Short mmCIF file of C-alpha atoms in Angstrom, two decimals:
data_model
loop_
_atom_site.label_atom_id
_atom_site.label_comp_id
_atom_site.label_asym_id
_atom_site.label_seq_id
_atom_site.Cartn_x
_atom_site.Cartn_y
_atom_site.Cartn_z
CA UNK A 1 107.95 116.68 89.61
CA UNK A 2 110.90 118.32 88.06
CA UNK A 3 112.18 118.91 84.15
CA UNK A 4 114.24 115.86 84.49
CA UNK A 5 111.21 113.30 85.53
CA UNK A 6 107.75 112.15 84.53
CA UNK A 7 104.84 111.48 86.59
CA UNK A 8 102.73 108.14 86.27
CA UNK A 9 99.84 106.80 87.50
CA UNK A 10 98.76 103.30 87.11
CA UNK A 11 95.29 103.61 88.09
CA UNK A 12 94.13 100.58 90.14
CA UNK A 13 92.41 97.74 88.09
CA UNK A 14 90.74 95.98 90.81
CA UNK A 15 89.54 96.82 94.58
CA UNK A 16 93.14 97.74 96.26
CA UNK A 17 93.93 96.55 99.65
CA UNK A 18 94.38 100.15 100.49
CA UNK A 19 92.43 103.31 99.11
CA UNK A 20 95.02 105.83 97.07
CA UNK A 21 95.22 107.70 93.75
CA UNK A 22 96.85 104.38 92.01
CA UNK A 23 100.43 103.36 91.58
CA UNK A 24 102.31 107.01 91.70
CA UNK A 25 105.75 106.97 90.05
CA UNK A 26 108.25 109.07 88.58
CA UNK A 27 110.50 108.45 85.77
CA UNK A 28 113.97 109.85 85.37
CA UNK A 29 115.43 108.03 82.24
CA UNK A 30 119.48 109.10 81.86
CA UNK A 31 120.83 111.83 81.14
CA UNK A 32 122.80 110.66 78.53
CA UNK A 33 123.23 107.71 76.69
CA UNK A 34 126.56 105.00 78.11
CA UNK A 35 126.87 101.89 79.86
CA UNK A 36 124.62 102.77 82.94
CA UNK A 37 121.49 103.15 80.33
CA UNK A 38 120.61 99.56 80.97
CA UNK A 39 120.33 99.87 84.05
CA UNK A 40 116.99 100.97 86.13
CA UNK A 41 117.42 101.70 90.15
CA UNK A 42 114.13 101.37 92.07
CA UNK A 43 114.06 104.18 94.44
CA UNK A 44 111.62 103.38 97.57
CA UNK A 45 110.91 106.30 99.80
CA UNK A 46 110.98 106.97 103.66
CA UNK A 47 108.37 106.52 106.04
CA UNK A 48 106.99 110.06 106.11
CA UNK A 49 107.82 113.51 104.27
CA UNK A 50 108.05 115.05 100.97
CA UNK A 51 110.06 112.90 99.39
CA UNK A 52 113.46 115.14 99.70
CA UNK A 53 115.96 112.19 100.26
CA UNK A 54 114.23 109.64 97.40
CA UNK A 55 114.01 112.61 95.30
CA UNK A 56 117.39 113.40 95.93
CA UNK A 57 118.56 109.94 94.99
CA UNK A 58 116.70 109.18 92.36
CA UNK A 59 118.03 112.67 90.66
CA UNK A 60 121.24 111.65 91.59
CA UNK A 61 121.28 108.26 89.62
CA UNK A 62 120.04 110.01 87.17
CA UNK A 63 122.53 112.12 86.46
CA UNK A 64 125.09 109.40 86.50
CA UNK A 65 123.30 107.51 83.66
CA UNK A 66 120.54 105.12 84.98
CA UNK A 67 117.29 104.84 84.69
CA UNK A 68 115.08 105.00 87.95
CA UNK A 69 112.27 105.45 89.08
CA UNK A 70 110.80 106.68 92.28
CA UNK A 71 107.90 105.36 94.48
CA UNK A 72 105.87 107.21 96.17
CA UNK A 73 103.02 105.95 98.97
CA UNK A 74 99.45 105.59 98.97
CA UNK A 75 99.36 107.38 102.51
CA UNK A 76 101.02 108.29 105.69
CA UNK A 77 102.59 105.65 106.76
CA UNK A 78 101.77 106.72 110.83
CA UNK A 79 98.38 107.98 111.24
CA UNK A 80 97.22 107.21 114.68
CA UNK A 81 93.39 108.25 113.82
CA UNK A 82 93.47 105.49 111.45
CA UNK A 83 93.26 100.99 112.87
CA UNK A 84 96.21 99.48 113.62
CA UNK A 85 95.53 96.71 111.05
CA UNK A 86 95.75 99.62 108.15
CA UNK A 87 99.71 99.68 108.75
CA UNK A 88 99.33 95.76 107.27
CA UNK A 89 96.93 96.79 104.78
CA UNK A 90 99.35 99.48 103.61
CA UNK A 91 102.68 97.66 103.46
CA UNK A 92 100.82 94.86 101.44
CA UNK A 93 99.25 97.13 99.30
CA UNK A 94 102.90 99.23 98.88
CA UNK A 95 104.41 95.96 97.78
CA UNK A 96 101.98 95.19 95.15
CA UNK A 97 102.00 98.51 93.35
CA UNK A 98 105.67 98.28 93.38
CA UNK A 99 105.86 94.90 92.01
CA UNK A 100 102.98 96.28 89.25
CA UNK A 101 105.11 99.33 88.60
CA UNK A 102 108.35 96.87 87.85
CA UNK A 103 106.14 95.33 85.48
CA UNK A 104 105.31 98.15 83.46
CA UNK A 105 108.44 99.78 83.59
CA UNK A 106 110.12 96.67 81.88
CA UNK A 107 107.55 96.46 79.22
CA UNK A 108 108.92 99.97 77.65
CA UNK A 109 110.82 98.40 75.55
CA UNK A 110 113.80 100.11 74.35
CA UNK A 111 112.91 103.32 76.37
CA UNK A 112 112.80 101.05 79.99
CA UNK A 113 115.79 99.31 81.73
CA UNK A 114 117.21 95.46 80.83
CA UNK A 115 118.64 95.20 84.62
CA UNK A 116 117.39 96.00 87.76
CA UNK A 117 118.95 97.59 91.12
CA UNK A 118 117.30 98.18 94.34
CA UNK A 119 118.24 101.65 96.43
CA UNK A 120 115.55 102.41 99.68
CA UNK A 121 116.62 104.40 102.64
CA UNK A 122 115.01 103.88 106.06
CA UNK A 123 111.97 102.59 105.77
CA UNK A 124 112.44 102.47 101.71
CA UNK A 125 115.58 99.85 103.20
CA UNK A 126 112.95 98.22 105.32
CA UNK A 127 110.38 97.39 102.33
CA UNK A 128 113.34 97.15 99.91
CA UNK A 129 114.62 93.94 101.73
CA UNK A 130 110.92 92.33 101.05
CA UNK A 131 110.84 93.72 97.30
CA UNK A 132 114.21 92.47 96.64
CA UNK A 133 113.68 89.40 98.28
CA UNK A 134 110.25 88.57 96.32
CA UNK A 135 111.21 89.46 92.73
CA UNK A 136 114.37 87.49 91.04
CA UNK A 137 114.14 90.38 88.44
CA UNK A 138 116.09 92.80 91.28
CA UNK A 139 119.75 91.69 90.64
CA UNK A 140 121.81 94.14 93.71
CA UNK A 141 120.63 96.29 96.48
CA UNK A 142 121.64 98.83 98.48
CA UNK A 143 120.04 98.84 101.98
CA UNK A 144 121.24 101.81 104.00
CA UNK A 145 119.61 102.54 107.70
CA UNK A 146 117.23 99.90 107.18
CA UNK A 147 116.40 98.01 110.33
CA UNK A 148 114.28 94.10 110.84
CA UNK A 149 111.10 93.88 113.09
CA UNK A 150 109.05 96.78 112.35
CA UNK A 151 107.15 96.44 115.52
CA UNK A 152 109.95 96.84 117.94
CA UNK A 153 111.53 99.35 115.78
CA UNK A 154 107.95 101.59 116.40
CA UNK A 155 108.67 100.63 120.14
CA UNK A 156 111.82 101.98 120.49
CA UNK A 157 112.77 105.07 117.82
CA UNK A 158 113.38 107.79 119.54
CA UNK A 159 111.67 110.26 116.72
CA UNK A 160 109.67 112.97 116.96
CA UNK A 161 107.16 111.60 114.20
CA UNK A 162 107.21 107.95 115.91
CA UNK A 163 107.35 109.05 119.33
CA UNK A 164 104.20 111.56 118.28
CA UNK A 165 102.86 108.35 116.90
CA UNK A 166 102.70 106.39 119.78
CA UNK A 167 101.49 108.83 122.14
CA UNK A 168 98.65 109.95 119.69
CA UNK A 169 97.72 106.03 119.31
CA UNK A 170 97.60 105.29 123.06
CA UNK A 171 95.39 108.13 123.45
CA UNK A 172 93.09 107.08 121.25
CA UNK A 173 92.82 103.29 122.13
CA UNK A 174 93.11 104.73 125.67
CA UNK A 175 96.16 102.55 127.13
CA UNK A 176 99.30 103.06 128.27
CA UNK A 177 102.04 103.47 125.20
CA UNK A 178 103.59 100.24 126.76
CA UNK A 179 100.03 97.82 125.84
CA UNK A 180 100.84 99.42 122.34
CA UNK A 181 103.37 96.86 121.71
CA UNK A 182 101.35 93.26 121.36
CA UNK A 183 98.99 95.32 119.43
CA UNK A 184 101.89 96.29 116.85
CA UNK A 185 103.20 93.15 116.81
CA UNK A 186 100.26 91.45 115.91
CA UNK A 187 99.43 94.04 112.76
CA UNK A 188 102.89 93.84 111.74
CA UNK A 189 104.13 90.16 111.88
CA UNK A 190 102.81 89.00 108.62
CA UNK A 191 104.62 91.61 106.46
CA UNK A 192 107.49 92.00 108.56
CA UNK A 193 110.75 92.10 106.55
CA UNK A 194 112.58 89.29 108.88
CA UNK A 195 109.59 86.94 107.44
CA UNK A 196 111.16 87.68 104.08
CA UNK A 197 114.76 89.00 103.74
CA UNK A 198 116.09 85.51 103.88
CA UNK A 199 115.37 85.31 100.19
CA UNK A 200 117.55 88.01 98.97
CA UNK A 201 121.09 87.45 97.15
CA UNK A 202 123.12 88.45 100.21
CA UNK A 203 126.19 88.70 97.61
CA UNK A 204 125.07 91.99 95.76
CA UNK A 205 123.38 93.19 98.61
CA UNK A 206 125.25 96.73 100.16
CA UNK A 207 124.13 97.30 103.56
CA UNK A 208 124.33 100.60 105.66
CA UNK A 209 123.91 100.83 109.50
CA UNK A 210 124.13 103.74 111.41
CA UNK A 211 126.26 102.45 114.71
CA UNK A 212 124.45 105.05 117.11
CA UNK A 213 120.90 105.49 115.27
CA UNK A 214 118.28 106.09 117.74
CA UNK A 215 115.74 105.39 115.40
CA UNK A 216 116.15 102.40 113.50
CA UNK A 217 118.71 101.46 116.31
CA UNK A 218 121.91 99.59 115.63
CA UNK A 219 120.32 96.15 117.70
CA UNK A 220 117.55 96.31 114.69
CA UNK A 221 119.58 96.94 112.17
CA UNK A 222 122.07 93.88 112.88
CA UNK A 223 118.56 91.72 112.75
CA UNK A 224 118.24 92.33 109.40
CA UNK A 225 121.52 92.58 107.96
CA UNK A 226 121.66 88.95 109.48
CA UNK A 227 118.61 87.80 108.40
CA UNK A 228 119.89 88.47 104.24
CA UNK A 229 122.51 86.28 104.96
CA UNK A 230 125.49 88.90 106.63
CA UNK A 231 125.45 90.96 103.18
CA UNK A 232 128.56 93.69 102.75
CA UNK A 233 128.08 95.64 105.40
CA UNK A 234 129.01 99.45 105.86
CA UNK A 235 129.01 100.81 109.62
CA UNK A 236 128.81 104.71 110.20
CA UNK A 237 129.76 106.35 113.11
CA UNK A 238 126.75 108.68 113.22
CA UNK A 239 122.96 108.69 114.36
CA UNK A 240 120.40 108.12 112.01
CA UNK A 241 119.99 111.59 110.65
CA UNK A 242 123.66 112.91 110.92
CA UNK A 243 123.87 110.45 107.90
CA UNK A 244 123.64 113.13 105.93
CA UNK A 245 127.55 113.98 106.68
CA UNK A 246 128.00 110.92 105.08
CA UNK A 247 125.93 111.69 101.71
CA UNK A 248 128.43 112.01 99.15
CA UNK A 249 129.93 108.86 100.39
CA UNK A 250 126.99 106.76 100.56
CA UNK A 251 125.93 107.95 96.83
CA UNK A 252 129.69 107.10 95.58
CA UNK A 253 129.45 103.68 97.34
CA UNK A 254 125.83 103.27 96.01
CA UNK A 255 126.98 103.90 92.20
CA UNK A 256 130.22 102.32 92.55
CA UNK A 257 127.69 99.21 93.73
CA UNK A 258 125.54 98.90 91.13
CA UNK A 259 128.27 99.71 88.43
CA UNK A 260 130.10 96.34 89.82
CA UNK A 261 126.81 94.37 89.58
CA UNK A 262 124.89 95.57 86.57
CA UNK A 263 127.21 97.87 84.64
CA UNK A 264 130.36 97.28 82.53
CA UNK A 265 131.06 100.64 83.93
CA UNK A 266 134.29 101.64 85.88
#
């Protein structure tokens, strides 16, 4: 937490899918009062870490005059000591406290947002295309590195977290990392975000592909930039963590984005 946000907890109200402390938020509410102070950006974070690049974002927003307000997760998302099945258990169970966290963030009243926007990097793209998808009250998104078929994308990332992943899982089930793929694909299939992206407004949706990402690689990402309907698409010619050359860039085009959907900014 810093001076500029607000911790909340929504403590769970009924047996959750997945164990945690509750729905953990924070709140940044703008800086200042202007035409962005409408607006509320849903910041979705990455698939592991400490919450550096969501942080960074949501901050960011922030000091341009929105609302947002940052997710964080229940749990790792990769724990190989834990089933397979969890990784379902835990992406259903991220969606619902995000959708529950929506809800009470509009009921603020005057002190909450009017419109919403959408921003999730990585794996924050990857559940952001579901969110977005499921809740009419998201009007725009911005999707970058975001990738479809979470299975394969676990298959192939060349990561040091995912590749430690996968050789920590094998161990433990005692196969080949090969076998490990049916068994992904069979956790993953019913909340995997080419089940669901269809359903997003492919017109204010900004998408963000990194053209030689070796984690979320460029094959995946195409998947589900086509699967939202061939949304506006930005191409970078980086990998997936020499993005960050590109960070001033891909925060203008995010706020230039959300002014020309939500904002009567300029």
């Amino acid at each position: 937490m810093t001076a500029n946000s607000q911790r909340i907890v929504l403590p769970d109200e009924k047996p959750p899918l997945f164990p945690g402390d509750g729905v953990v938020m924070y709140l940044y509410p703008p800086r200042r009062p202007g035409p962005r102070s409408d607006v509320g950006i849903i910041v979705l974070p990455i698939q592991g870490g400490d919450y550096e690049i969501s942080t960074l974002f949501a901050e960011y927003f922030q000091s341009k005059g929105f609302h947002a307000l940052r997710f964080e997760r229940r749990a790792e998302w990769l724990d190989a000591s834990r089933e397979v099945s969890d990784l379902q258990l835990l992406v259903k169970q991220f969606l619902a406290d995000v959708s529950r966290g929506i809800d009470w963030w509009l009921e603020q009243g005057e002190n909450g947002p009017k419109r919403l926007g959408l921003f999730g990097v990585s794996m924050g793209a990857n559940t952001g295309a579901v969110v977005a998808a499921g809740d009419p009250r998201i009007e725009a998104a911005v999707l970058p590195l975001g990738g479809g078929d979470l299975a394969d994308i676990l298959m192939t990332a060349h990561d040091e977290e995912i590749n430690l992943y996968r050789k920590n899982l094998a161990a433990r089930l005692g196969v080949e990392e090969p076998a490990l793929r049916p068994v992904l694909e069979e956790a993953l299939k019913p909340v995997d975000n080419l089940n669901f992206a269809h359903g997003m407004n492919a017109g204010t949706t900004l998408f963000m592909s990194a053209r030689f990402d070796r984690v979320v690689k460029y094959a995946n990402a195409t998947r589900l930039w086509e699967c939202i309907g061939r949304p506006k698409r930005i191409v970078l010619p980086c990998g997936h963590y020499s993005t960050i050359v590109f960070l001033p860039l891909v925060k203008l085009w995010a706020r230039r984005w959300f002014d020309r959907f939500l904002t009567d900014a300029s």
